[in-house]
Amino acid sequence: MMNRQIHNPLVTPTFYFTVADTVPGFVTGTNQELDTNNNNNRCHLQGSPTHAAVIGLGLSGLAAAVFLSKQGLDVDVYDSSNKPILRQQLAQQLPDVQLHCGSLAVEHWRDDSLLVVSPGVPLSHPDLAPLLATGVRPVGDIELFAQCVQSPVIAITGSNGKSTVTALVGEILRHAGRRVAVAGNIGVPVLELLEDDKNDIYVLELSSFQLETTWSLKPVIAVVLNIVPDHMDRYQSMDDYVATKLKVYMGSTRMLLNADEPYILQGQQSDREQIFFSAATPEKEQDYGLSEINSVVYLCRGDEPLIAAEDIHLAGRHNQLNVLTAWALASSVGVADSQIKEAVVEFKGLPHRMELLHNFNGVAWINDSKGTNVGASVAALRGLEAPVILIAGGAAKDADFTPLREAVEQHVKAVILIGRDAGKIQDAVSDVVPTRLAADMSDAVTQASILAETGDVVLLSPACSSFDMYQNFEQRGDDFRRCAERLL
């Protein structure tokens, strides 16, 4: 069923402060209207703060400190690390701003202070507890952006597929001649884009961490692509994680909803325009889905075929849904189907996401290092028809690997495991498929090359984060690529 009638209200996670849809002091409507003119005037932050405590000096924290300084605020920066490079980065851009290293406890709080928390810092951090207990509402860089942006925003979140959909929507809009900026959890920090704002529209990829501290964003359309258990080392429960994802709909004009996902259908709002997408045939004219016509799978809107699945370059049913979602988002802001189709046909995907590296001796090597949770790896496996040698493992983030069993049993010949929590995956799947442990990526690739036969796929899709062995998933994917290329 495409339009399931579930009308539960959005839920605020138990560890956040309740906020009304309209926040006092917020200039409403400015980032909703498609014909809004840009201006580069200093923006009016809610509450007119004169001081900010920025917690966490990552990319977004540094961008927030720079932005707030340019807005005329006194800024103090706090970071738990004491790395010299942090002081150097801050001193180069903000020589007058003080960096407090070690504790994240704010030392100089005023009645007109603003608490800015970087996405990498959990709101449950004990150093933040005294301030949060007084009712101070933390904000992040996306919230600051939301209070200042004058152009319309498309907001995209979900457990998997965010970057692919965000990048594709950006490419479609560029192809259609729009001045578009793609940012958020992808590309440059979003606040840097307000420096010289000449953009017609923004496409934002938003993580759950960013949504925790976002309250005022009013997208023209928002979507939650999917929700599977992830970051369970950060959230008290699955309900908290779901509620955080659904916050993206809180101020949206239109809602794009995945009709196949019960968690997402909890976010339906009867007072909003709602568009649905699904892997099933669409039931309504405005909804999107997949239909088989003369034995060919088509992406459709209503009963109208838009493009044959075989004409897109991204592998797997999950990527067909990603393209379908991007099509719906672009169409909702006025891009013609013909322009969308041209951009979709040209789009080759992003690195580390079901990226075909090469075929060697009849074996395909695919890099899906961005598969950092169980749901992503399950989707990757289900999108492949050939037998798979799976390389998986890393830091589990308190994940339950039981849902991996069925996909592994159906699609995988052998699993080669790396990383800190390799044993947890081995415990979950060793009774349905042969498993091996590897010392590192090089060893895993060597073992995979011995096991693989003509017609097989060697797939790196770890179902885990990379931080036990690598700086990020990109470095992990690059290591896999280097090791695989040595076989050529």
Short mmCIF file of C-alpha atoms in Angstrom, two decimals:
data_model
loop_
_atom_site.label_atom_id
_atom_site.label_comp_id
_atom_site.label_asym_id
_atom_site.label_seq_id
_atom_site.Cartn_x
_atom_site.Cartn_y
_atom_site.Cartn_z
CA MET A 1 0.00 0.00 0.00
CA MET A 2 1.38 3.40 -0.95
CA ASN A 3 -0.59 5.74 1.30
CA ARG A 4 -0.75 4.02 4.65
CA GLN A 5 -2.81 5.84 7.22
CA ILE A 6 -0.54 6.22 10.21
CA HIS A 7 -0.88 9.59 11.90
CA ASN A 8 1.40 9.47 14.92
CA PRO A 9 2.83 12.88 15.82
CA LEU A 10 6.53 13.58 15.60
CA VAL A 11 8.20 12.55 18.81
CA THR A 12 10.93 14.55 20.51
CA PRO A 13 13.71 12.29 21.84
CA THR A 14 13.74 12.07 25.61
CA PHE A 15 17.12 13.72 25.95
CA TYR A 16 16.25 16.84 23.91
CA PHE A 17 14.30 19.92 24.86
CA THR A 18 10.82 20.25 23.40
CA VAL A 19 10.54 23.02 20.83
CA ALA A 20 7.52 24.42 19.04
CA ASP A 21 7.36 24.32 15.25
CA THR A 22 7.53 28.12 15.24
CA VAL A 23 10.27 29.48 17.46
CA PRO A 24 9.78 32.96 18.92
CA GLY A 25 12.10 35.44 17.26
CA PHE A 26 12.58 33.41 14.08
CA VAL A 27 11.84 35.22 10.84
CA THR A 28 9.56 32.61 9.31
CA GLY A 29 9.11 31.81 5.66
CA THR A 30 12.35 33.19 4.29
CA ASN A 31 13.87 29.83 3.42
CA GLN A 32 10.62 28.35 2.16
CA GLU A 33 9.76 30.54 -0.81
CA LEU A 34 11.22 29.66 -4.21
CA ASP A 35 11.27 33.30 -5.35
CA THR A 36 13.06 34.76 -2.33
CA ASN A 37 15.88 37.15 -3.17
CA ASN A 38 19.30 36.59 -1.62
CA ASN A 39 20.92 39.20 0.58
CA ASN A 40 24.28 39.25 2.28
CA ASN A 41 23.33 41.38 5.31
CA ARG A 42 24.32 40.25 8.75
CA CYS A 43 21.66 37.81 9.87
CA HIS A 44 19.62 38.20 13.04
CA LEU A 45 20.28 35.25 15.31
CA GLN A 46 17.50 34.20 17.65
CA GLY A 47 17.84 35.82 21.05
CA SER A 48 20.43 38.35 19.79
CA PRO A 49 23.39 36.63 21.49
CA THR A 50 26.66 38.51 21.98
CA HIS A 51 28.77 35.52 23.04
CA ALA A 52 29.07 31.92 21.85
CA ALA A 53 30.64 28.83 23.35
CA VAL A 54 31.53 26.48 20.48
CA ILE A 55 31.97 22.87 21.61
CA GLY A 56 34.17 20.76 19.34
CA LEU A 57 36.74 22.04 16.88
CA GLY A 58 36.11 19.88 13.85
CA LEU A 59 35.31 21.27 10.42
CA SER A 60 31.82 22.39 11.41
CA GLY A 61 32.98 23.76 14.77
CA LEU A 62 35.69 25.85 13.16
CA ALA A 63 33.25 27.10 10.52
CA ALA A 64 30.77 28.03 13.27
CA ALA A 65 33.43 29.92 15.21
CA VAL A 66 34.47 31.86 12.11
CA PHE A 67 30.86 32.60 11.17
CA LEU A 68 29.88 33.79 14.64
CA SER A 69 32.96 35.97 14.94
CA LYS A 70 32.02 37.66 11.67
CA GLN A 71 28.54 38.17 13.12
CA GLY A 72 30.17 40.20 15.88
CA LEU A 73 29.95 37.66 18.71
CA ASP A 74 32.67 37.00 21.25
CA VAL A 75 33.61 33.34 20.82
CA ASP A 76 35.20 30.74 23.07
CA VAL A 77 36.05 27.33 21.62
CA TYR A 78 36.24 24.10 23.62
CA ASP A 79 37.73 20.79 22.47
CA SER A 80 38.56 17.64 24.40
CA SER A 81 41.78 17.20 22.40
CA ASN A 82 44.95 19.19 22.95
CA LYS A 83 46.45 18.72 19.51
CA PRO A 84 48.78 21.53 18.37
CA ILE A 85 47.20 21.45 14.91
CA LEU A 86 43.90 22.61 16.43
CA ARG A 87 45.52 25.65 17.98
CA GLN A 88 47.29 26.35 14.70
CA GLN A 89 44.08 26.14 12.67
CA LEU A 90 42.21 28.40 15.05
CA ALA A 91 45.05 30.90 15.38
CA GLN A 92 45.33 31.25 11.62
CA GLN A 93 41.68 32.16 11.15
CA LEU A 94 40.70 33.58 14.54
CA PRO A 95 43.78 34.81 16.42
CA ASP A 96 41.67 36.55 19.09
CA VAL A 97 39.53 33.53 19.95
CA GLN A 98 40.53 31.49 22.98
CA LEU A 99 40.74 27.69 22.69
CA HIS A 100 40.03 25.70 25.86
CA CYS A 101 41.43 22.16 25.63
CA GLY A 102 40.61 19.14 27.75
CA SER A 103 37.30 19.71 29.49
CA LEU A 104 34.21 20.72 27.50
CA ALA A 105 32.69 22.45 30.54
CA VAL A 106 31.92 26.05 29.58
CA GLU A 107 33.79 28.46 31.85
CA HIS A 108 32.42 31.83 30.78
CA TRP A 109 28.66 31.56 30.37
CA ARG A 110 26.48 34.65 30.15
CA ASP A 111 22.77 35.25 29.93
CA ASP A 112 23.19 36.21 26.28
CA SER A 113 25.48 33.30 25.40
CA LEU A 114 24.82 30.77 22.64
CA LEU A 115 25.76 27.09 23.05
CA VAL A 116 26.97 25.67 19.73
CA VAL A 117 27.66 21.93 19.79
CA SER A 118 29.47 20.20 16.93
CA PRO A 119 27.88 17.03 15.50
CA GLY A 120 30.68 14.83 16.79
CA VAL A 121 29.98 15.76 20.42
CA PRO A 122 27.04 13.83 21.93
CA LEU A 123 24.55 15.91 23.90
CA SER A 124 24.86 13.29 26.63
CA HIS A 125 28.47 14.35 27.29
CA PRO A 126 28.77 14.87 31.06
CA ASP A 127 30.54 18.23 30.67
CA LEU A 128 27.43 19.62 28.96
CA ALA A 129 25.01 18.37 31.61
CA PRO A 130 25.11 21.42 33.95
CA LEU A 131 24.18 23.85 31.18
CA LEU A 132 21.59 21.62 29.55
CA ALA A 133 19.95 21.03 32.93
CA THR A 134 19.18 24.76 33.15
CA GLY A 135 17.17 24.62 29.92
CA VAL A 136 19.81 25.97 27.57
CA ARG A 137 19.00 24.76 24.06
CA PRO A 138 22.06 23.62 22.08
CA VAL A 139 22.34 24.59 18.43
CA GLY A 140 24.57 23.35 15.63
CA ASP A 141 25.87 24.73 12.37
CA ILE A 142 22.72 23.65 10.50
CA GLU A 143 20.57 25.59 12.97
CA LEU A 144 22.70 28.72 12.53
CA PHE A 145 22.40 28.28 8.77
CA ALA A 146 18.62 27.86 9.08
CA GLN A 147 18.31 31.13 10.98
CA CYS A 148 20.18 33.02 8.26
CA VAL A 149 19.54 31.38 4.88
CA GLN A 150 17.34 33.27 2.42
CA SER A 151 17.10 30.70 -0.39
CA PRO A 152 14.99 27.52 -0.46
CA VAL A 153 16.40 24.32 1.00
CA ILE A 154 15.95 20.65 0.10
CA ALA A 155 16.71 18.52 3.17
CA ILE A 156 17.78 14.87 2.90
CA THR A 157 18.44 12.40 5.69
CA GLY A 158 18.28 8.64 6.23
CA SER A 159 20.46 5.83 7.48
CA ASN A 160 21.79 4.98 4.01
CA GLY A 161 21.95 6.61 0.59
CA LYS A 162 22.07 10.24 1.77
CA SER A 163 25.20 11.24 -0.09
CA THR A 164 24.17 9.57 -3.35
CA VAL A 165 20.75 11.23 -3.37
CA THR A 166 22.14 14.60 -2.31
CA ALA A 167 24.83 14.56 -4.98
CA LEU A 168 22.39 13.44 -7.67
CA VAL A 169 19.85 16.15 -6.79
CA GLY A 170 22.67 18.69 -6.97
CA GLU A 171 23.70 17.42 -10.40
CA ILE A 172 20.11 17.52 -11.66
CA LEU A 173 19.65 21.11 -10.50
CA ARG A 174 22.95 22.19 -12.06
CA HIS A 175 21.97 20.50 -15.30
CA ALA A 176 18.71 22.47 -15.18
CA GLY A 177 20.63 25.74 -14.87
CA ARG A 178 20.04 26.39 -11.18
CA ARG A 179 22.71 27.99 -9.01
CA VAL A 180 22.84 25.24 -6.42
CA ALA A 181 25.00 24.55 -3.37
CA VAL A 182 25.34 21.04 -1.96
CA ALA A 183 26.43 20.90 1.66
CA GLY A 184 25.71 19.66 5.17
CA ASN A 185 27.14 16.23 5.90
CA ILE A 186 28.75 16.28 2.45
CA GLY A 187 31.26 18.73 0.99
CA VAL A 188 32.12 22.02 2.68
CA PRO A 189 30.64 23.15 6.02
CA VAL A 190 27.29 24.74 5.31
CA LEU A 191 28.07 28.05 7.04
CA GLU A 192 30.90 28.73 4.60
CA LEU A 193 28.30 28.95 1.84
CA LEU A 194 26.70 32.00 3.45
CA GLU A 195 29.88 34.04 2.95
CA ASP A 196 28.86 35.09 -0.55
CA ASP A 197 25.37 33.72 -0.97
CA LYS A 198 24.45 33.77 -4.64
CA ASN A 199 22.70 30.40 -4.65
CA ASP A 200 19.18 29.84 -5.92
CA ILE A 201 18.73 26.72 -3.81
CA TYR A 202 20.54 24.53 -1.28
CA VAL A 203 20.57 20.74 -1.12
CA LEU A 204 21.53 19.57 2.37
CA GLU A 205 22.55 16.11 3.48
CA LEU A 206 21.76 15.91 7.17
CA SER A 207 22.97 13.32 9.65
CA SER A 208 21.08 12.44 12.80
CA PHE A 209 23.89 14.11 14.76
CA GLN A 210 23.22 17.38 12.93
CA LEU A 211 19.46 17.09 13.38
CA GLU A 212 19.87 16.76 17.16
CA THR A 213 20.71 20.48 17.34
CA THR A 214 18.50 21.75 14.50
CA TRP A 215 15.18 23.42 15.32
CA SER A 216 14.34 26.12 12.77
CA LEU A 217 15.04 24.59 9.36
CA LYS A 218 12.09 25.05 6.99
CA PRO A 219 12.82 23.09 3.81
CA VAL A 220 10.63 23.35 0.73
CA ILE A 221 10.72 19.55 0.77
CA ALA A 222 12.33 17.02 3.10
CA VAL A 223 12.88 13.28 2.93
CA VAL A 224 13.96 10.47 5.23
CA LEU A 225 15.24 7.85 2.80
CA ASN A 226 15.20 4.88 5.18
CA ILE A 227 15.83 4.04 8.82
CA VAL A 228 17.81 1.04 10.02
CA PRO A 229 19.56 0.63 13.38
CA ASP A 230 22.72 2.74 13.42
CA HIS A 231 24.75 4.70 15.97
CA MET A 232 23.26 2.67 18.79
CA ASP A 233 26.36 3.61 20.78
CA ARG A 234 25.05 7.20 20.78
CA TYR A 235 21.28 6.85 21.19
CA GLN A 236 19.45 5.53 24.23
CA SER A 237 17.04 3.54 22.07
CA MET A 238 15.87 2.99 18.52
CA ASP A 239 12.93 5.28 19.28
CA ASP A 240 15.32 8.14 20.02
CA TYR A 241 17.19 7.53 16.76
CA VAL A 242 13.95 7.44 14.75
CA ALA A 243 12.61 10.60 16.39
CA THR A 244 15.83 12.43 15.59
CA LYS A 245 15.63 11.47 11.92
CA LEU A 246 11.99 12.54 11.72
CA LYS A 247 12.90 16.03 12.95
CA VAL A 248 13.80 16.86 9.35
CA TYR A 249 10.06 17.06 8.60
CA MET A 250 9.32 19.43 11.49
CA GLY A 251 9.29 22.65 9.46
CA SER A 252 9.01 21.32 5.92
CA THR A 253 6.45 22.53 3.40
CA ARG A 254 6.30 19.17 1.57
CA MET A 255 7.11 15.72 2.88
CA LEU A 256 8.54 12.93 0.72
CA LEU A 257 7.93 9.64 2.53
CA ASN A 258 9.14 6.09 1.97
CA ALA A 259 5.92 4.06 1.98
CA ASP A 260 7.89 0.84 2.61
CA GLU A 261 9.27 2.04 5.96
CA PRO A 262 6.98 1.86 9.04
CA TYR A 263 9.40 3.99 11.08
CA ILE A 264 9.13 6.80 8.52
CA LEU A 265 5.36 6.57 8.20
CA GLN A 266 5.20 7.55 11.88
CA GLY A 267 6.17 11.02 10.68
CA GLN A 268 3.11 11.63 8.50
CA GLN A 269 1.49 15.04 9.02
CA SER A 270 -2.08 15.56 7.84
CA ASP A 271 -1.56 19.31 7.46
CA ARG A 272 1.38 18.95 5.02
CA GLU A 273 1.57 18.04 1.35
CA GLN A 274 2.79 14.43 1.25
CA ILE A 275 4.36 12.54 -1.63
CA PHE A 276 5.17 8.84 -1.31
CA PHE A 277 7.77 6.61 -2.96
CA SER A 278 8.08 2.85 -2.80
CA ALA A 279 9.61 -0.21 -4.42
CA ALA A 280 6.04 -1.16 -5.34
CA THR A 281 3.87 0.14 -8.17
CA PRO A 282 2.56 3.65 -7.37
CA GLU A 283 -1.09 3.84 -6.33
CA LYS A 284 -1.61 7.58 -6.83
CA GLU A 285 -0.76 9.93 -9.67
CA GLN A 286 1.69 12.04 -7.66
CA ASP A 287 3.50 9.10 -6.02
CA TYR A 288 6.64 7.32 -7.21
CA GLY A 289 7.51 3.64 -7.47
CA LEU A 290 8.88 0.78 -9.54
CA SER A 291 6.77 -1.02 -12.15
CA GLU A 292 7.52 -3.91 -14.49
CA ILE A 293 6.35 -3.20 -18.04
CA ASN A 294 6.95 -5.83 -20.73
CA SER A 295 9.50 -7.55 -18.45
CA VAL A 296 11.45 -4.29 -17.99
CA VAL A 297 11.62 -2.48 -14.62
CA TYR A 298 10.78 1.22 -14.87
CA LEU A 299 10.96 4.06 -12.40
CA CYS A 300 7.47 5.59 -12.50
CA ARG A 301 5.38 8.48 -11.27
CA GLY A 302 1.85 7.20 -11.05
CA ASP A 303 1.33 5.13 -14.19
CA GLU A 304 3.87 7.20 -16.16
CA PRO A 305 7.22 5.47 -16.90
CA LEU A 306 10.10 7.90 -16.27
CA ILE A 307 13.21 5.84 -17.05
CA ALA A 308 14.12 2.17 -17.38
CA ALA A 309 16.16 0.87 -14.46
CA GLU A 310 18.66 -0.57 -16.95
CA ASP A 311 19.41 2.98 -18.17
CA ILE A 312 20.86 4.16 -14.86
CA HIS A 313 24.46 3.46 -13.90
CA LEU A 314 23.91 2.65 -10.23
CA ALA A 315 23.61 -1.02 -9.30
CA GLY A 316 20.97 -2.54 -7.05
CA ARG A 317 17.33 -2.04 -6.13
CA HIS A 318 18.34 0.35 -3.33
CA ASN A 319 19.97 2.63 -5.89
CA GLN A 320 16.85 2.53 -8.06
CA LEU A 321 15.03 3.94 -5.03
CA ASN A 322 17.79 6.53 -4.56
CA VAL A 323 17.32 7.72 -8.15
CA LEU A 324 13.55 7.67 -7.71
CA THR A 325 13.87 9.86 -4.62
CA ALA A 326 16.19 12.33 -6.35
CA TRP A 327 13.73 12.52 -9.25
CA ALA A 328 10.85 13.30 -6.88
CA LEU A 329 12.84 15.98 -5.06
CA ALA A 330 13.98 17.71 -8.24
CA SER A 331 10.52 17.54 -9.78
CA SER A 332 9.00 19.09 -6.66
CA VAL A 333 11.05 22.27 -7.21
CA GLY A 334 10.07 22.58 -10.85
CA VAL A 335 12.71 20.70 -12.85
CA ALA A 336 11.32 19.13 -16.03
CA ASP A 337 11.37 15.34 -16.39
CA SER A 338 13.45 15.62 -19.56
CA GLN A 339 16.18 17.53 -17.71
CA ILE A 340 16.08 15.12 -14.79
CA LYS A 341 16.43 12.13 -17.11
CA GLU A 342 19.44 13.64 -18.89
CA ALA A 343 21.23 14.21 -15.57
CA VAL A 344 20.34 10.76 -14.23
CA VAL A 345 21.73 9.04 -17.32
CA GLU A 346 25.01 10.95 -16.92
CA PHE A 347 25.37 10.31 -13.17
CA LYS A 348 27.97 7.63 -12.41
CA GLY A 349 27.65 7.57 -8.62
CA LEU A 350 30.07 8.43 -5.82
CA PRO A 351 33.31 6.76 -4.74
CA HIS A 352 33.10 4.08 -2.03
CA ARG A 353 29.42 3.40 -2.74
CA MET A 354 29.02 0.20 -4.76
CA GLU A 355 31.94 1.43 -6.85
CA LEU A 356 33.13 -1.08 -9.45
CA LEU A 357 36.93 -0.94 -9.30
CA HIS A 358 37.73 -3.46 -12.03
CA ASN A 359 37.06 -6.89 -13.46
CA PHE A 360 40.07 -9.21 -13.31
CA ASN A 361 40.07 -12.86 -14.40
CA GLY A 362 36.29 -12.76 -14.51
CA VAL A 363 35.96 -11.45 -10.93
CA ALA A 364 34.37 -8.06 -10.21
CA TRP A 365 35.86 -6.04 -7.33
CA ILE A 366 33.40 -3.60 -5.75
CA ASN A 367 34.19 -0.96 -3.15
CA ASP A 368 31.27 -0.23 -0.82
CA SER A 369 33.31 1.13 2.08
CA LYS A 370 30.49 3.57 2.84
CA GLY A 371 28.44 0.56 3.94
CA THR A 372 28.98 1.44 7.59
CA ASN A 373 25.91 -0.27 9.05
CA VAL A 374 24.10 -3.57 8.68
CA GLY A 375 21.28 -2.14 6.57
CA ALA A 376 23.69 -0.74 4.01
CA SER A 377 25.49 -4.05 3.61
CA VAL A 378 22.22 -5.98 3.34
CA ALA A 379 21.07 -3.61 0.58
CA ALA A 380 24.39 -4.01 -1.23
CA LEU A 381 24.18 -7.81 -1.14
CA ARG A 382 20.58 -7.88 -2.32
CA GLY A 383 21.52 -5.71 -5.27
CA LEU A 384 24.00 -8.28 -6.61
CA GLU A 385 23.08 -11.37 -8.59
CA ALA A 386 26.53 -13.01 -8.73
CA PRO A 387 28.00 -15.05 -5.85
CA VAL A 388 29.83 -12.80 -3.39
CA ILE A 389 33.02 -13.00 -1.39
CA LEU A 390 32.25 -10.44 1.33
CA ILE A 391 34.90 -8.46 3.20
CA ALA A 392 33.36 -6.97 6.34
CA GLY A 393 34.19 -5.80 9.84
CA GLY A 394 35.37 -2.78 11.78
CA ALA A 395 33.84 -0.92 14.72
CA ALA A 396 30.32 -2.23 15.32
CA LYS A 397 28.73 0.80 17.04
CA ASP A 398 26.77 -1.65 19.25
CA ALA A 399 25.06 -3.04 16.15
CA ASP A 400 23.00 -6.22 16.03
CA PHE A 401 24.33 -8.31 13.13
CA THR A 402 21.46 -10.80 13.13
CA PRO A 403 19.72 -9.06 10.16
CA LEU A 404 22.83 -9.76 8.08
CA ARG A 405 22.30 -13.53 8.26
CA GLU A 406 19.57 -13.89 5.64
CA ALA A 407 21.32 -11.77 3.01
CA VAL A 408 24.63 -13.55 3.64
CA GLU A 409 23.01 -16.97 3.39
CA GLN A 410 21.34 -16.08 0.09
CA HIS A 411 24.16 -14.19 -1.66
CA VAL A 412 27.55 -14.93 -0.07
CA LYS A 413 30.01 -17.79 -0.64
CA ALA A 414 32.42 -16.75 2.11
CA VAL A 415 32.94 -13.89 4.55
CA ILE A 416 36.40 -12.51 5.31
CA LEU A 417 36.46 -10.43 8.47
CA ILE A 418 38.71 -7.60 9.58
CA GLY A 419 38.77 -5.12 12.42
CA ARG A 420 37.99 -4.86 16.09
CA ASP A 421 34.54 -6.43 16.03
CA ALA A 422 35.15 -9.13 13.42
CA GLY A 423 34.25 -11.76 15.99
CA LYS A 424 30.75 -10.32 16.46
CA ILE A 425 29.96 -10.74 12.77
CA GLN A 426 31.53 -14.19 12.80
CA ASP A 427 29.28 -15.22 15.69
CA ALA A 428 26.22 -13.99 13.76
CA VAL A 429 26.85 -15.69 10.39
CA SER A 430 29.37 -18.52 10.79
CA ASP A 431 26.65 -21.17 10.91
CA VAL A 432 25.27 -20.16 7.48
CA VAL A 433 28.47 -19.39 5.54
CA PRO A 434 32.22 -20.09 5.84
CA THR A 435 34.07 -17.27 7.62
CA ARG A 436 37.74 -16.35 7.85
CA LEU A 437 39.61 -13.78 9.91
CA ALA A 438 42.17 -11.50 8.27
CA ALA A 439 44.94 -9.48 9.90
CA ASP A 440 44.35 -6.39 7.76
CA MET A 441 42.95 -5.27 4.42
CA SER A 442 45.89 -6.63 2.45
CA ASP A 443 45.42 -10.06 4.01
CA ALA A 444 41.67 -9.92 3.37
CA VAL A 445 42.15 -9.07 -0.31
CA THR A 446 44.71 -11.85 -0.69
CA GLN A 447 42.35 -14.39 0.86
CA ALA A 448 39.47 -13.14 -1.31
CA SER A 449 41.55 -13.47 -4.47
CA ILE A 450 42.28 -17.11 -3.61
CA LEU A 451 38.62 -17.93 -2.96
CA ALA A 452 37.07 -16.02 -5.87
CA GLU A 453 36.20 -17.83 -9.10
CA THR A 454 35.14 -16.60 -12.53
CA GLY A 455 31.73 -14.96 -12.24
CA ASP A 456 32.12 -14.03 -8.57
CA VAL A 457 32.10 -10.60 -6.94
CA VAL A 458 34.52 -9.53 -4.21
CA LEU A 459 32.63 -6.92 -2.22
CA LEU A 460 33.96 -4.69 0.52
CA SER A 461 30.83 -3.72 2.47
CA PRO A 462 31.93 -3.67 6.10
CA ALA A 463 28.62 -3.18 7.98
CA CYS A 464 30.79 -1.30 10.48
CA SER A 465 32.44 2.06 10.89
CA SER A 466 36.11 2.41 10.03
CA PHE A 467 37.50 4.20 13.06
CA ASP A 468 39.16 1.17 14.63
CA MET A 469 41.62 0.91 11.71
CA TYR A 470 41.26 4.06 9.59
CA GLN A 471 40.58 7.76 9.84
CA ASN A 472 37.36 7.42 7.85
CA PHE A 473 35.53 5.21 5.36
CA GLU A 474 37.29 6.94 2.45
CA GLN A 475 40.71 5.87 3.71
CA ARG A 476 39.41 2.32 4.16
CA GLY A 477 38.04 2.26 0.61
CA ASP A 478 41.27 3.66 -0.78
CA ASP A 479 43.22 0.93 1.02
CA PHE A 480 40.93 -1.71 -0.50
CA ARG A 481 41.46 -0.16 -3.94
CA ARG A 482 45.26 -0.18 -3.57
CA CYS A 483 45.30 -3.78 -2.37
CA ALA A 484 42.99 -4.91 -5.18
CA GLU A 485 45.02 -3.09 -7.82
CA ARG A 486 48.13 -5.04 -6.82
CA LEU A 487 46.43 -8.10 -8.28
CA LEU A 488 46.32 -6.60 -11.78
#
